[in-house]
Amino acid sequence: MNIPKSVSMYCPNCKKHTDHKMRLFKTGQARAMSKGTRRMQRKHKSGYGGKTKFPAYVKKQNKRPTFVAECETCKKKISFVINKRMKKAELV
Ligand SMILES: [Zn+2]
């Protein structure tokens, strides 16, 4: 699916429609010392162990991409999800 590189949309900071630069959101690296990873490590180490999270039997083929729109006047970023599964999201 083709998505335009710049879109005119409402900016809550400027309180009017301005041009926004679009880009795809990428997840960062998971922190090793975060509460969630520490909890998972504790779960795996205690008792007889075993998996606490199982992989899905049927994986979804496509993903709903998250986009980040940056206002070109105030440089504020808004992230949003396009609620449609797509194989490929291209910025044109
Ligand atoms: Zn703005």
mmCIF file of N, CA and C and ligand atoms in Angstrom:
data_model
loop_
_atom_site.group_PDB
_atom_site.id
_atom_site.type_symbol
_atom_site.label_atom_id
_atom_site.label_comp_id
_atom_site.label_asym_id
_atom_site.label_seq_id
_atom_site.Cartn_x
_atom_site.Cartn_y
_atom_site.Cartn_z
ATOM 1 N N MET A 1 0.839 -1.185 0.000
ATOM 2 C CA MET A 1 0.000 0.000 0.000
ATOM 3 C C MET A 1 0.883 1.248 0.000
ATOM 4 N N ASN A 2 0.533 2.201 -0.813
ATOM 5 C CA ASN A 2 1.313 3.433 -0.900
ATOM 6 C C ASN A 2 0.761 4.483 0.063
ATOM 7 N N ILE A 3 1.671 5.069 0.816
ATOM 8 C CA ILE A 3 1.280 6.118 1.766
ATOM 9 C C ILE A 3 2.091 7.372 1.444
ATOM 10 N N PRO A 4 1.438 8.537 1.366
ATOM 11 C CA PRO A 4 2.170 9.749 1.001
ATOM 12 C C PRO A 4 3.180 10.163 2.068
ATOM 13 N N LYS A 5 4.310 10.733 1.588
ATOM 14 C CA LYS A 5 5.383 11.125 2.496
ATOM 15 C C LYS A 5 5.003 12.307 3.369
ATOM 16 N N SER A 6 4.254 13.247 2.814
ATOM 17 C CA SER A 6 3.823 14.401 3.610
ATOM 18 C C SER A 6 2.314 14.546 3.501
ATOM 19 N N VAL A 7 1.683 14.752 4.663
ATOM 20 C CA VAL A 7 0.223 14.822 4.745
ATOM 21 C C VAL A 7 -0.154 16.067 5.532
ATOM 22 N N SER A 8 -1.212 16.731 5.091
ATOM 23 C CA SER A 8 -1.724 17.867 5.850
ATOM 24 C C SER A 8 -2.732 17.332 6.852
ATOM 25 N N MET A 9 -2.412 17.439 8.143
ATOM 26 C CA MET A 9 -3.338 16.978 9.180
ATOM 27 C C MET A 9 -3.310 17.905 10.397
ATOM 28 N N TYR A 10 -4.273 17.688 11.274
ATOM 29 C CA TYR A 10 -4.441 18.573 12.425
ATOM 30 C C TYR A 10 -3.310 18.369 13.429
ATOM 31 N N CYS A 11 -2.711 19.457 13.875
ATOM 32 C CA CYS A 11 -1.679 19.400 14.911
ATOM 33 C C CYS A 11 -2.274 19.965 16.202
ATOM 34 N N PRO A 12 -2.363 19.179 17.263
ATOM 35 C CA PRO A 12 -2.954 19.673 18.514
ATOM 36 C C PRO A 12 -2.126 20.766 19.189
ATOM 37 N N ASN A 13 -0.839 20.828 18.858
ATOM 38 C CA ASN A 13 0.006 21.865 19.462
ATOM 39 C C ASN A 13 -0.184 23.211 18.768
ATOM 40 N N CYS A 14 -0.205 23.178 17.420
ATOM 41 C CA CYS A 14 -0.421 24.408 16.648
ATOM 42 C C CYS A 14 -1.902 24.779 16.593
ATOM 43 N N LYS A 15 -2.788 23.809 16.871
ATOM 44 C CA LYS A 15 -4.251 23.978 16.849
ATOM 45 C C LYS A 15 -4.764 24.351 15.457
ATOM 46 N N LYS A 16 -4.127 23.799 14.445
ATOM 47 C CA LYS A 16 -4.611 23.978 13.068
ATOM 48 C C LYS A 16 -3.991 22.906 12.169
ATOM 49 N N HIS A 17 -4.463 22.856 10.942
ATOM 50 C CA HIS A 17 -3.907 21.897 9.992
ATOM 51 C C HIS A 17 -2.550 22.381 9.491
ATOM 52 N N THR A 18 -1.558 21.503 9.563
ATOM 53 C CA THR A 18 -0.224 21.819 9.049
ATOM 54 C C THR A 18 0.306 20.610 8.286
ATOM 55 N N ASP A 19 1.403 20.811 7.560
ATOM 56 C CA ASP A 19 2.030 19.701 6.840
ATOM 57 C C ASP A 19 2.799 18.824 7.817
ATOM 58 N N HIS A 20 2.619 17.519 7.673
ATOM 59 C CA HIS A 20 3.306 16.559 8.527
ATOM 60 C C HIS A 20 4.155 15.635 7.670
ATOM 61 N N LYS A 21 5.366 15.338 8.177
ATOM 62 C CA LYS A 21 6.234 14.371 7.518
ATOM 63 C C LYS A 21 5.933 12.995 8.093
ATOM 64 N N MET A 22 5.707 12.017 7.215
ATOM 65 C CA MET A 22 5.358 10.672 7.673
ATOM 66 C C MET A 22 6.565 9.748 7.619
ATOM 67 N N ARG A 23 6.645 8.873 8.617
ATOM 68 C CA ARG A 23 7.643 7.797 8.550
ATOM 69 C C ARG A 23 7.126 6.596 9.319
ATOM 70 N N LEU A 24 7.698 5.435 9.006
ATOM 71 C CA LEU A 24 7.277 4.199 9.675
ATOM 72 C C LEU A 24 7.918 4.123 11.057
ATOM 73 N N PHE A 25 7.153 3.641 12.024
ATOM 74 C CA PHE A 25 7.651 3.493 13.384
ATOM 75 C C PHE A 25 8.397 2.177 13.493
ATOM 76 N N LYS A 26 9.584 2.231 14.101
ATOM 77 C CA LYS A 26 10.355 0.998 14.322
ATOM 78 C C LYS A 26 10.523 0.799 15.820
ATOM 79 N N THR A 27 10.309 -0.450 16.269
ATOM 80 C CA THR A 27 10.460 -0.725 17.695
ATOM 81 C C THR A 27 11.935 -0.739 18.063
ATOM 82 N N GLY A 28 12.243 -0.178 19.202
ATOM 83 C CA GLY A 28 13.617 -0.143 19.673
ATOM 84 C C GLY A 28 14.006 -1.454 20.321
ATOM 85 N N GLN A 29 15.259 -1.530 20.766
ATOM 86 C CA GLN A 29 15.745 -2.742 21.403
ATOM 87 C C GLN A 29 15.169 -2.837 22.821
ATOM 88 N N ALA A 30 14.811 -4.075 23.223
ATOM 89 C CA ALA A 30 14.238 -4.281 24.552
ATOM 90 C C ALA A 30 15.311 -4.082 25.620
ATOM 91 N N ARG A 31 14.929 -3.422 26.720
ATOM 92 C CA ARG A 31 15.898 -3.172 27.790
ATOM 93 C C ARG A 31 16.120 -4.449 28.595
ATOM 94 N N ALA A 32 17.368 -4.713 28.934
ATOM 95 C CA ALA A 32 17.692 -5.941 29.660
ATOM 96 C C ALA A 32 17.267 -5.862 31.118
ATOM 97 N N MET A 33 17.202 -4.667 31.685
ATOM 98 C CA MET A 33 16.911 -4.537 33.117
ATOM 99 C C MET A 33 15.498 -4.010 33.379
ATOM 100 N N SER A 34 14.637 -4.077 32.379
ATOM 101 C CA SER A 34 13.276 -3.590 32.598
ATOM 102 C C SER A 34 12.494 -4.569 33.472
ATOM 103 N N LYS A 35 11.421 -4.090 34.075
ATOM 104 C CA LYS A 35 10.626 -4.908 35.011
ATOM 105 C C LYS A 35 10.106 -6.175 34.327
ATOM 106 N N GLY A 36 9.624 -6.046 33.099
ATOM 107 C CA GLY A 36 9.045 -7.187 32.385
ATOM 108 C C GLY A 36 10.067 -8.273 32.106
ATOM 109 N N THR A 37 11.252 -7.895 31.612
ATOM 110 C CA THR A 37 12.269 -8.915 31.310
ATOM 111 C C THR A 37 12.774 -9.577 32.593
ATOM 112 N N ARG A 38 12.896 -8.801 33.687
ATOM 113 C CA ARG A 38 13.342 -9.377 34.965
ATOM 114 C C ARG A 38 12.319 -10.378 35.475
ATOM 115 N N ARG A 39 11.024 -10.039 35.309
ATOM 116 C CA ARG A 39 9.956 -10.933 35.770
ATOM 117 C C ARG A 39 9.981 -12.246 34.980
ATOM 118 N N MET A 40 10.188 -12.132 33.666
ATOM 119 C CA MET A 40 10.239 -13.332 32.827
ATOM 120 C C MET A 40 11.421 -14.208 33.197
ATOM 121 N N GLN A 41 12.575 -13.578 33.457
ATOM 122 C CA GLN A 41 13.759 -14.346 33.837
ATOM 123 C C GLN A 41 13.510 -15.092 35.132
ATOM 124 N N ARG A 42 12.861 -14.416 36.104
ATOM 125 C CA ARG A 42 12.582 -15.034 37.401
ATOM 126 C C ARG A 42 11.644 -16.233 37.212
ATOM 127 N N LYS A 43 10.654 -16.080 36.331
ATOM 128 C CA LYS A 43 9.688 -17.151 36.076
ATOM 129 C C LYS A 43 10.379 -18.377 35.500
ATOM 130 N N HIS A 44 11.315 -18.156 34.578
ATOM 131 C CA HIS A 44 11.976 -19.276 33.929
ATOM 132 C C HIS A 44 12.944 -19.985 34.861
ATOM 133 N N LYS A 45 13.523 -19.228 35.803
ATOM 134 C CA LYS A 45 14.540 -19.819 36.672
ATOM 135 C C LYS A 45 13.927 -20.608 37.817
ATOM 136 N N SER A 46 12.746 -20.188 38.323
ATOM 137 C CA SER A 46 12.194 -20.806 39.521
ATOM 138 C C SER A 46 11.443 -22.086 39.178
ATOM 139 N N GLY A 47 11.397 -23.011 40.110
ATOM 140 C CA GLY A 47 10.624 -24.247 39.966
ATOM 141 C C GLY A 47 11.188 -25.169 38.906
ATOM 142 N N TYR A 48 10.279 -25.872 38.218
ATOM 143 C CA TYR A 48 10.717 -26.806 37.187
ATOM 144 C C TYR A 48 10.871 -26.109 35.845
ATOM 145 N N GLY A 49 10.640 -24.826 35.823
ATOM 146 C CA GLY A 49 10.842 -24.072 34.586
ATOM 147 C C GLY A 49 9.729 -24.299 33.594
ATOM 148 N N GLY A 50 10.090 -24.452 32.369
ATOM 149 C CA GLY A 50 9.083 -24.592 31.322
ATOM 150 C C GLY A 50 8.754 -23.242 30.747
ATOM 151 N N LYS A 51 8.133 -23.279 29.608
ATOM 152 C CA LYS A 51 7.833 -22.032 28.917
ATOM 153 C C LYS A 51 6.618 -21.360 29.538
ATOM 154 N N THR A 52 6.670 -20.056 29.659
ATOM 155 C CA THR A 52 5.526 -19.316 30.174
ATOM 156 C C THR A 52 4.793 -18.605 29.051
ATOM 157 N N LYS A 53 5.487 -18.438 27.928
ATOM 158 C CA LYS A 53 4.843 -17.811 26.781
ATOM 159 C C LYS A 53 5.031 -18.727 25.586
ATOM 160 N N PHE A 54 3.920 -19.166 24.975
ATOM 161 C CA PHE A 54 4.023 -20.079 23.849
ATOM 162 C C PHE A 54 3.847 -19.308 22.547
ATOM 163 N N PRO A 55 4.563 -19.750 21.515
ATOM 164 C CA PRO A 55 4.379 -19.078 20.217
ATOM 165 C C PRO A 55 3.008 -19.391 19.636
ATOM 166 N N ALA A 56 2.470 -18.473 18.888
ATOM 167 C CA ALA A 56 1.136 -18.642 18.303
ATOM 168 C C ALA A 56 1.175 -19.756 17.259
ATOM 169 N N TYR A 57 0.118 -20.580 17.210
ATOM 170 C CA TYR A 57 0.069 -21.678 16.241
ATOM 171 C C TYR A 57 -0.068 -21.131 14.833
ATOM 172 N N VAL A 58 -0.998 -20.231 14.668
ATOM 173 C CA VAL A 58 -1.207 -19.614 13.346
ATOM 174 C C VAL A 58 -0.810 -18.159 13.464
ATOM 175 N N LYS A 59 0.243 -17.806 12.756
ATOM 176 C CA LYS A 59 0.695 -16.421 12.821
ATOM 177 C C LYS A 59 -0.042 -15.602 11.772
ATOM 178 N N LYS A 60 -0.320 -14.370 12.137
ATOM 179 C CA LYS A 60 -0.959 -13.463 11.176
ATOM 180 C C LYS A 60 0.021 -13.179 10.046
ATOM 181 N N GLN A 61 -0.521 -13.105 8.847
ATOM 182 C CA GLN A 61 0.332 -12.924 7.682
ATOM 183 C C GLN A 61 0.828 -11.488 7.569
ATOM 184 N N ASN A 62 -0.021 -10.555 7.913
ATOM 185 C CA ASN A 62 0.339 -9.149 7.729
ATOM 186 C C ASN A 62 0.268 -8.403 9.050
ATOM 187 N N LYS A 63 0.819 -7.213 9.059
ATOM 188 C CA LYS A 63 0.824 -6.404 10.268
ATOM 189 C C LYS A 63 0.137 -5.070 10.015
ATOM 190 N N ARG A 64 -0.346 -4.510 11.121
ATOM 191 C CA ARG A 64 -0.891 -3.156 11.039
ATOM 192 C C ARG A 64 0.254 -2.200 11.327
ATOM 193 N N PRO A 65 0.694 -1.440 10.345
ATOM 194 C CA PRO A 65 1.861 -0.591 10.564
ATOM 195 C C PRO A 65 1.532 0.656 11.395
ATOM 196 N N THR A 66 2.502 1.040 12.205
ATOM 197 C CA THR A 66 2.386 2.261 12.993
ATOM 198 C C THR A 66 3.196 3.350 12.306
ATOM 199 N N PHE A 67 2.599 4.525 12.209
ATOM 200 C CA PHE A 67 3.283 5.633 11.560
ATOM 201 C C PHE A 67 3.553 6.753 12.556
ATOM 202 N N VAL A 68 4.601 7.507 12.283
ATOM 203 C CA VAL A 68 4.914 8.682 13.087
ATOM 204 C C VAL A 68 4.829 9.880 12.158
ATOM 205 N N ALA A 69 3.997 10.844 12.523
ATOM 206 C CA ALA A 69 3.861 12.065 11.730
ATOM 207 C C ALA A 69 4.473 13.218 12.504
ATOM 208 N N GLU A 70 5.401 13.917 11.838
ATOM 209 C CA GLU A 70 6.078 15.033 12.505
ATOM 210 C C GLU A 70 5.599 16.349 11.905
ATOM 211 N N CYS A 71 5.129 17.231 12.771
ATOM 212 C CA CYS A 71 4.678 18.552 12.315
ATOM 213 C C CYS A 71 5.885 19.348 11.835
ATOM 214 N N GLU A 72 5.756 19.987 10.673
ATOM 215 C CA GLU A 72 6.912 20.679 10.115
ATOM 216 C C GLU A 72 7.099 22.063 10.705
ATOM 217 N N THR A 73 6.109 22.598 11.400
ATOM 218 C CA THR A 73 6.270 23.925 11.995
ATOM 219 C C THR A 73 6.754 23.836 13.443
ATOM 220 N N CYS A 74 6.162 22.910 14.248
ATOM 221 C CA CYS A 74 6.575 22.838 15.659
ATOM 222 C C CYS A 74 7.367 21.574 15.982
ATOM 223 N N LYS A 75 7.549 20.665 15.011
ATOM 224 C CA LYS A 75 8.352 19.444 15.140
ATOM 225 C C LYS A 75 7.807 18.455 16.179
ATOM 226 N N LYS A 76 6.532 18.598 16.524
ATOM 227 C CA LYS A 76 5.919 17.624 17.447
ATOM 228 C C LYS A 76 5.575 16.362 16.671
ATOM 229 N N LYS A 77 5.688 15.221 17.359
ATOM 230 C CA LYS A 77 5.413 13.951 16.686
ATOM 231 C C LYS A 77 4.125 13.328 17.199
ATOM 232 N N ILE A 78 3.347 12.806 16.267
ATOM 233 C CA ILE A 78 2.124 12.082 16.600
ATOM 234 C C ILE A 78 2.264 10.684 16.010
ATOM 235 N N SER A 79 2.036 9.665 16.815
ATOM 236 C CA SER A 79 2.078 8.307 16.284
ATOM 237 C C SER A 79 0.664 7.764 16.197
ATOM 238 N N PHE A 80 0.393 7.036 15.125
ATOM 239 C CA PHE A 80 -0.943 6.466 14.950
ATOM 240 C C PHE A 80 -0.869 5.193 14.122
ATOM 241 N N VAL A 81 -1.873 4.350 14.285
ATOM 242 C CA VAL A 81 -1.946 3.073 13.594
ATOM 243 C C VAL A 81 -3.024 3.170 12.524
ATOM 244 N N ILE A 82 -2.675 2.736 11.320
ATOM 245 C CA ILE A 82 -3.690 2.619 10.285
ATOM 246 C C ILE A 82 -4.329 1.256 10.481
ATOM 247 N N ASN A 83 -5.620 1.226 10.775
ATOM 248 C CA ASN A 83 -6.290 0.004 11.200
ATOM 249 C C ASN A 83 -6.600 -0.905 10.027
ATOM 250 N N LYS A 84 -5.589 -1.279 9.295
ATOM 251 C CA LYS A 84 -5.769 -2.135 8.132
ATOM 252 C C LYS A 84 -4.501 -2.965 7.995
ATOM 253 N N ARG A 85 -4.673 -4.259 7.871
ATOM 254 C CA ARG A 85 -3.506 -5.124 7.710
ATOM 255 C C ARG A 85 -2.965 -5.000 6.286
ATOM 256 N N MET A 86 -1.649 -4.859 6.176
ATOM 257 C CA MET A 86 -1.062 -4.766 4.839
ATOM 258 C C MET A 86 0.288 -5.453 4.813
ATOM 259 N N LYS A 87 0.575 -6.036 3.666
ATOM 260 C CA LYS A 87 1.823 -6.784 3.502
ATOM 261 C C LYS A 87 3.008 -5.820 3.495
ATOM 262 N N LYS A 88 2.818 -4.711 2.815
ATOM 263 C CA LYS A 88 3.926 -3.786 2.629
ATOM 264 C C LYS A 88 3.384 -2.370 2.688
ATOM 265 N N ALA A 89 4.042 -1.513 3.446
ATOM 266 C CA ALA A 89 3.658 -0.107 3.502
ATOM 267 C C ALA A 89 4.797 0.723 2.948
ATOM 268 N N GLU A 90 4.534 1.370 1.817
ATOM 269 C CA GLU A 90 5.590 2.142 1.184
ATOM 270 C C GLU A 90 5.256 3.622 1.249
ATOM 271 N N LEU A 91 6.249 4.434 1.583
ATOM 272 C CA LEU A 91 6.066 5.868 1.591
ATOM 273 C C LEU A 91 6.429 6.398 0.200
ATOM 274 N N VAL A 92 5.471 7.043 -0.421
ATOM 275 C CA VAL A 92 5.697 7.525 -1.800
ATOM 276 C C VAL A 92 5.793 9.049 -1.801
HETATM 277 ZN ZN ZN B 1 2.497 21.693 15.013
#
